[in-house]
Rosetta silent file (secondary structure, phi, psi, omega in degrees, C-alpha in Angstrom):
SEQUENCE: XXXXXXXXXXXXXXXXXXXXXXXXXXXXXXXXXXXXXXXXXXXXXXXXXXXXXXXXXXXXXXXXXXXXXXXXXXXXXXXXXXXXXXXXXXXXXXXXXXXXXXXXXXXXXXXXXXXXXXXXXXXXXXXXXXXXXXXXXXXXXXXXXXXXXXXXXXXXXXXXXXXXXXXXXXXXXXXXXXXXXXXXXXXX
SCORE:     score description
SCORE:     0.000 S_00000001
   1 L     0.000  -20.740 -179.090   -5.598  -32.120  102.908 S_00000001
   2 L   -87.058   66.262 -175.972   -5.384  -31.651  106.668 S_00000001
   3 L  -128.343  127.292  178.249   -8.912  -32.912  107.188 S_00000001
   4 H   -57.477  -33.520 -179.341   -9.991  -35.737  109.518 S_00000001
   5 H   -68.376  -44.790  179.688  -12.647  -36.743  106.987 S_00000001
   6 H   -65.217  -45.152  179.437  -10.174  -37.015  104.097 S_00000001
   7 H   -58.783  -45.392 -179.540   -7.662  -38.850  106.305 S_00000001
   8 H   -60.541  -41.521  179.338  -10.342  -41.286  107.463 S_00000001
   9 H   -64.226  -42.952 -178.577  -11.369  -41.990  103.866 S_00000001
  10 H   -68.267  -42.344 -176.481   -7.786  -42.620  102.762 S_00000001
  11 H   -70.142  -30.938 -176.787   -6.921  -44.804  105.761 S_00000001
  12 L    62.182 -122.137 -178.468   -9.986  -47.019  105.516 S_00000001
  13 L   -84.036   -5.150 -178.712   -9.657  -49.696  108.225 S_00000001
  14 L   -72.062  142.660 -176.647   -6.110  -48.677  109.198 S_00000001
  15 L   -76.008  -22.932 -177.540   -5.816  -47.060  112.653 S_00000001
  16 L  -162.306  171.975 -177.908   -3.317  -44.346  111.658 S_00000001
  17 H   -68.678  -28.179  178.844   -1.087  -43.005  108.890 S_00000001
  18 H   -60.609  -52.319 -179.473    1.942  -44.884  110.253 S_00000001
  19 H   -67.608  -32.877  178.544    0.392  -48.316  109.688 S_00000001
  20 H   -63.225  -48.694 -178.175   -1.082  -47.135  106.388 S_00000001
  21 H   -69.767  -32.140  175.207    2.275  -46.046  104.957 S_00000001
  22 H   -64.659  -41.998  178.221    3.987  -49.218  106.210 S_00000001
  23 H   -64.338  -38.957  177.147    1.335  -51.280  104.408 S_00000001
  24 H   -61.836  -44.068 -179.325    1.876  -49.180  101.260 S_00000001
  25 H   -63.732  -42.513  179.062    5.623  -49.786  101.424 S_00000001
  26 H   -64.407  -40.925  178.065    5.152  -53.531  101.868 S_00000001
  27 H   -62.777  -39.570  177.681    2.720  -53.652   98.948 S_00000001
  28 H   -62.836  -43.497  178.156    5.247  -51.766   96.802 S_00000001
  29 H   -60.746  -44.844 -177.923    7.980  -54.270   97.736 S_00000001
  30 H   -65.997  -46.833 -176.303    5.712  -57.209   96.875 S_00000001
  31 H   -73.670  -44.674 -178.073    4.461  -55.827   93.537 S_00000001
  32 H   -77.416  -20.846 -179.857    7.704  -54.278   92.279 S_00000001
  33 L   -96.849   11.467 -179.100    9.795  -57.176   93.572 S_00000001
  34 L   -54.041  130.550 -179.487    7.734  -59.852   91.846 S_00000001
  35 L    90.008   -3.742  178.432   10.052  -62.615   90.680 S_00000001
  36 L  -107.120  153.844  175.850   12.793  -61.663   93.128 S_00000001
  37 L   -78.880   95.082 -177.852   13.718  -63.455   96.347 S_00000001
  38 L  -123.239  157.152  173.705   12.345  -60.962   98.852 S_00000001
  39 E  -143.899  167.755  179.473   11.128  -61.030  102.431 S_00000001
  40 E  -125.348  130.895  176.151    9.747  -58.492  104.887 S_00000001
  41 E  -110.634  124.765 -178.057   10.994  -58.029  108.456 S_00000001
  42 E  -117.614   92.924  175.587    8.536  -56.294  110.811 S_00000001
  43 E   -82.803  155.368  172.119   10.050  -55.349  114.167 S_00000001
  44 L   -77.753 -142.171 -179.540    7.974  -53.794  116.921 S_00000001
  45 E   -68.548  122.557 -178.703    9.489  -50.735  118.673 S_00000001
  46 E   -91.148  126.704 -178.276   13.249  -50.825  118.013 S_00000001
  47 E  -123.103 -171.751 -177.441   15.388  -49.797  120.992 S_00000001
  48 L   -59.568  170.088 -174.884   19.066  -49.837  121.989 S_00000001
  49 L   -68.295  153.600  173.941   21.234  -52.932  121.698 S_00000001
  50 L   -87.569  -49.416 -176.342   20.976  -55.969  123.906 S_00000001
  51 L  -131.859  -40.443 -169.131   24.572  -57.189  123.477 S_00000001
  52 L  -118.126  138.087    2.713   26.318  -55.979  120.312 S_00000001
  53 L   -74.351  -26.892  170.892   28.401  -53.933  119.776 S_00000001
  54 L  -145.539  151.321  179.736   27.969  -53.178  123.498 S_00000001
  55 L   -58.288  132.884  175.672   24.871  -53.428  125.723 S_00000001
  56 L    85.928    1.365 -178.101   22.710  -50.316  125.571 S_00000001
  57 L   -68.667  139.298  175.170   24.329  -48.746  122.491 S_00000001
  58 L  -153.765  143.598 -177.818   22.150  -46.462  120.400 S_00000001
  59 L  -119.724   20.328 -179.409   23.086  -43.846  117.796 S_00000001
  60 L  -149.917  174.946  179.197   19.820  -41.965  117.394 S_00000001
  61 L  -115.442   28.084  179.631   16.987  -40.353  119.311 S_00000001
  62 L   -77.355  155.406  174.563   14.132  -42.221  117.626 S_00000001
  63 L    59.503 -142.166 -176.423   11.293  -43.825  119.557 S_00000001
  64 H   -62.167  -25.543 -178.767   11.610  -44.203  123.317 S_00000001
  65 H   -58.218  -45.636  178.738   15.266  -43.100  123.273 S_00000001
  66 H   -63.208  -39.296  177.877   14.283  -39.516  122.491 S_00000001
  67 H   -64.935  -41.272  178.522   11.628  -39.572  125.186 S_00000001
  68 H   -62.361  -38.826 -179.808   14.148  -40.872  127.740 S_00000001
  69 H   -65.028  -51.049 -176.648   16.541  -38.079  126.808 S_00000001
  70 H   -68.976  -28.808  173.789   14.057  -35.220  127.117 S_00000001
  71 H   -73.185  -38.062 -178.165   12.695  -36.677  130.355 S_00000001
  72 H   -66.616  -31.685  177.284   16.244  -37.223  131.625 S_00000001
  73 L   -90.057    1.073  174.104   17.255  -33.606  131.111 S_00000001
  74 L    89.104    9.108 -177.910   14.024  -32.496  132.769 S_00000001
  75 L   -80.749  -41.746  178.525   12.257  -31.022  129.740 S_00000001
  76 L   -93.663  119.357 -175.264    9.385  -33.516  129.580 S_00000001
  77 L  -112.996  -14.704 -177.085    7.487  -33.512  132.872 S_00000001
  78 E  -151.343  149.098  178.567    4.150  -35.091  131.945 S_00000001
  79 E  -160.328  153.952  175.005    2.759  -37.511  129.386 S_00000001
  80 E   -86.672  107.055 -178.522   -0.327  -39.609  128.751 S_00000001
  81 L  -145.825  137.223  173.946    0.899  -43.136  129.462 S_00000001
  82 L   -95.855  106.486 -173.021   -0.774  -46.161  131.022 S_00000001
  83 L   -57.584  -31.139 -176.707    1.952  -47.473  133.314 S_00000001
  84 L   -78.830  -10.451 -177.651    0.499  -51.003  133.422 S_00000001
  85 L   -73.885  136.844  178.873    0.616  -51.368  129.636 S_00000001
  86 E   -73.942  145.551  177.039    3.332  -53.659  128.318 S_00000001
  87 L  -101.822  116.421  178.870    5.991  -52.213  126.059 S_00000001
  88 L   -93.885   93.941 -178.310    6.657  -54.392  123.043 S_00000001
  89 E  -127.796  150.085  179.624   10.216  -53.408  122.137 S_00000001
  90 E  -130.884  141.080 -179.983   13.075  -55.298  120.526 S_00000001
  91 E   -67.887  145.305 -177.203   16.810  -54.542  120.600 S_00000001
  92 H   -63.380  -32.087  179.792   18.361  -53.265  117.374 S_00000001
  93 H   -69.866  -31.599  176.144   21.051  -55.965  117.376 S_00000001
  94 H   -72.951  -30.614  175.037   18.414  -58.714  117.384 S_00000001
  95 H   -65.567  -43.390  178.702   16.680  -56.906  114.491 S_00000001
  96 H   -62.676  -43.963  179.647   19.952  -56.876  112.549 S_00000001
  97 H   -62.540  -44.315  178.841   20.506  -60.568  113.292 S_00000001
  98 H   -62.015  -41.125 -179.925   16.961  -61.452  112.222 S_00000001
  99 H   -60.711  -42.468  177.818   17.360  -59.480  108.996 S_00000001
 100 H   -64.258  -45.393 -179.930   20.523  -61.424  108.125 S_00000001
 101 H   -66.309  -40.057  179.488   18.919  -64.777  108.928 S_00000001
 102 H   -63.254  -40.202  178.064   15.737  -63.837  107.046 S_00000001
 103 H   -64.350  -43.988  178.598   17.773  -62.915  103.956 S_00000001
 104 H   -62.120  -46.640 -178.985   19.686  -66.202  104.133 S_00000001
 105 H   -65.278  -37.564  177.985   16.488  -68.225  104.634 S_00000001
 106 H   -63.416  -44.522  177.574   14.747  -66.352  101.795 S_00000001
 107 H   -61.178  -46.850 -179.404   17.624  -67.152   99.441 S_00000001
 108 H   -59.595  -48.902 -178.684   17.641  -70.813  100.524 S_00000001
 109 H   -65.216  -40.753  180.000   13.867  -71.195  100.118 S_00000001
 110 H   -63.715  -39.800  179.052   13.852  -69.329   96.773 S_00000001
 111 H   -64.517  -24.469  179.567   16.635  -71.579   95.480 S_00000001
 112 L   -96.608    9.887  174.069   14.442  -74.564   96.330 S_00000001
 113 L   102.507   -4.379  179.554   11.465  -73.177   94.411 S_00000001
 114 L   -79.680  122.080 -173.518    9.557  -71.243   97.070 S_00000001
 115 L  -112.714   -5.039 -178.878    8.435  -67.975   95.488 S_00000001
 116 L   -76.512  159.445 -179.498    6.075  -66.448   98.086 S_00000001
 117 L   -85.696  119.386  177.886    7.119  -63.465  100.189 S_00000001
 118 E   -83.853  140.219  178.223    7.996  -64.490  103.733 S_00000001
 119 E  -119.245  126.607 -179.647    7.092  -62.055  106.499 S_00000001
 120 E  -112.092  112.491  176.240    9.020  -62.125  109.789 S_00000001
 121 E   -91.681  124.325 -178.410    7.358  -60.405  112.747 S_00000001
 122 E  -114.344  105.000 -177.606    9.898  -59.561  115.452 S_00000001
 123 L  -133.778  159.942  175.492    8.232  -58.779  118.773 S_00000001
 124 L   -88.466  -32.113  178.361    9.044  -59.267  122.432 S_00000001
 125 L    50.837 -131.223 -179.395    5.465  -60.198  123.313 S_00000001
 126 L   -87.919   -2.724 -179.081    5.319  -62.039  126.618 S_00000001
 127 L   -65.288  -35.471  178.631    8.989  -63.065  126.482 S_00000001
 128 L  -132.831   78.648 -172.415   10.022  -59.778  128.126 S_00000001
 129 L   -79.278   66.478  176.820    6.855  -58.454  129.765 S_00000001
 130 L   -85.546  140.789  175.118    8.060  -55.002  130.805 S_00000001
 131 E   -97.971  161.832  177.448    5.496  -52.312  131.459 S_00000001
 132 H   -61.462  -34.326  177.768    5.966  -48.633  130.670 S_00000001
 133 H   -64.698  -42.446  177.961    5.884  -47.967  134.420 S_00000001
 134 H   -64.476  -40.528  178.522    8.712  -50.437  135.050 S_00000001
 135 H   -63.576  -43.975  179.413   10.759  -48.892  132.251 S_00000001
 136 H   -60.934  -46.555 -178.642   10.160  -45.412  133.664 S_00000001
 137 H   -64.480  -38.672  177.497   11.184  -46.471  137.185 S_00000001
 138 H   -65.381  -45.416  179.502   14.344  -48.182  135.895 S_00000001
 139 H   -62.055  -43.323 -179.279   15.279  -45.149  133.792 S_00000001
 140 H   -62.343  -42.421  178.694   14.652  -42.807  136.725 S_00000001
 141 H   -59.089  -44.771 -179.160   16.828  -44.962  139.017 S_00000001
 142 H   -71.446  -33.661  178.049   19.716  -44.832  136.526 S_00000001
 143 H   -67.769  -31.709  177.968   19.280  -41.103  135.904 S_00000001
 144 H   -69.487  -35.487  179.441   19.598  -40.428  139.628 S_00000001
 145 H   -80.770  -30.276 -175.333   22.885  -42.375  139.707 S_00000001
 146 L  -134.453   75.273 -177.899   24.147  -41.009  136.357 S_00000001
 147 L   -61.173  148.175  179.526   22.695  -37.557  135.643 S_00000001
 148 L   -83.041  152.333  173.075   22.810  -36.334  132.057 S_00000001
 149 L   -69.855  150.980  175.006   24.745  -33.291  130.917 S_00000001
 150 L    77.133   20.763  179.135   22.682  -30.242  130.084 S_00000001
 151 L   -64.031  137.456  176.738   19.895  -30.880  132.585 S_00000001
 152 L  -107.562  -14.816 -179.326   17.471  -27.977  132.805 S_00000001
 153 L  -158.222  148.735  178.734   15.303  -29.460  135.542 S_00000001
 154 L   -55.700  132.105 -179.439   15.589  -32.331  137.973 S_00000001
 155 L   -60.143  137.304 -179.192   14.434  -35.514  136.198 S_00000001
 156 L   171.434 -147.290 -177.276   10.960  -36.446  137.234 S_00000001
 157 L   103.743 -173.512 -177.317    7.401  -35.854  136.265 S_00000001
 158 E  -155.912  163.511  177.394    4.510  -38.229  136.086 S_00000001
 159 E   -94.026  147.567  176.644    2.149  -40.051  133.786 S_00000001
 160 E  -121.485  153.043  173.824   -1.469  -39.073  133.343 S_00000001
 161 L  -101.937  -20.795 -176.165   -4.420  -41.095  132.096 S_00000001
 162 L   -99.716  123.636 -177.376   -6.574  -38.052  131.407 S_00000001
 163 H   -64.810  -36.437 -179.077   -5.740  -36.006  128.284 S_00000001
 164 H   -67.913  -45.758  178.118   -7.219  -32.779  129.684 S_00000001
 165 H   -62.931  -41.734  178.520   -5.243  -32.954  132.928 S_00000001
 166 H   -62.229  -42.288 -179.135   -2.120  -33.795  130.955 S_00000001
 167 H   -62.059  -41.534  177.483   -2.703  -30.830  128.625 S_00000001
 168 H   -62.379  -43.096  178.259   -3.003  -28.466  131.596 S_00000001
 169 H   -65.421  -36.884  177.063    0.220  -29.863  133.050 S_00000001
 170 H   -60.724  -42.762 -179.471    1.935  -29.483  129.654 S_00000001
 171 H   -62.879  -41.688 -177.683    1.004  -25.803  129.577 S_00000001
 172 H   -78.375  -42.640 -172.117    2.366  -25.224  133.100 S_00000001
 173 H   -95.677  -20.344 -179.661    5.380  -27.556  133.065 S_00000001
 174 H  -109.719  -55.402 -171.510    6.447  -27.501  129.392 S_00000001
 175 H   -76.999  -44.386 -179.755    5.203  -24.400  127.640 S_00000001
 176 H   -59.209  -49.534  176.944    5.353  -21.796  130.415 S_00000001
 177 H   -59.792  -36.602  178.855    9.021  -22.509  131.233 S_00000001
 178 H   -64.611  -43.822  179.186    9.862  -22.431  127.503 S_00000001
 179 H   -66.300  -41.006  177.960    8.164  -19.036  127.069 S_00000001
 180 H   -63.627  -37.480  177.166    9.833  -17.638  130.203 S_00000001
 181 H   -63.655  -43.892  178.806   13.201  -18.827  128.893 S_00000001
 182 H   -63.701  -40.419  178.037   12.579  -17.071  125.569 S_00000001
 183 H   -63.009  -42.960  178.747   11.568  -13.860  127.350 S_00000001
 184 H   -62.532  -40.911  179.659   14.732  -14.066  129.450 S_00000001
 185 H   -68.436  -33.923 -179.611   16.904  -14.571  126.370 S_00000001
 186 H   -67.100  -26.443 -177.766   15.280  -11.615  124.600 S_00000001
 187 L   -94.653    1.192 -178.251   16.285   -9.289  127.449 S_00000001
 188 L   -88.884    0.000    0.000   19.909  -10.461  127.618 S_00000001
């Protein structure tokens, strides 16, 4: 099953398994929920809160949060990222608010005879045009002022555009230190 040819056949026009499985889930909701007042909320990348319960709150390491953590403690030193590319992310509290409003609006519309499935796309788009480079520089600035506990290396590193150069840097900056640490632990 771990075959690019089989995967390509299954995915069809979809760019990856993530979008494929999301489409499958939405189709399941639509077909199995026929006759029910349902809607679909599609957020882009979900990040920490904007305002509620407090600005910046997050309770998981999913998405960019996990990357910020491993970069902040110095474990991730290199990555393939185009700094000029915009990051389309939305705060989790705005996602929660949209979900509540979408449910209310779906109920209201259904009560008035509307039976189609409404889809709500929640994106930042051009409203908050932050680039990955700007996010990285902001995170780095805050990490210098507020270092994380458990740092193994000074926060830093850089982005690469070339996958081969990045892979070489991963071997030197990620894998070699990990192997040396394991060797050191084995002799203790």
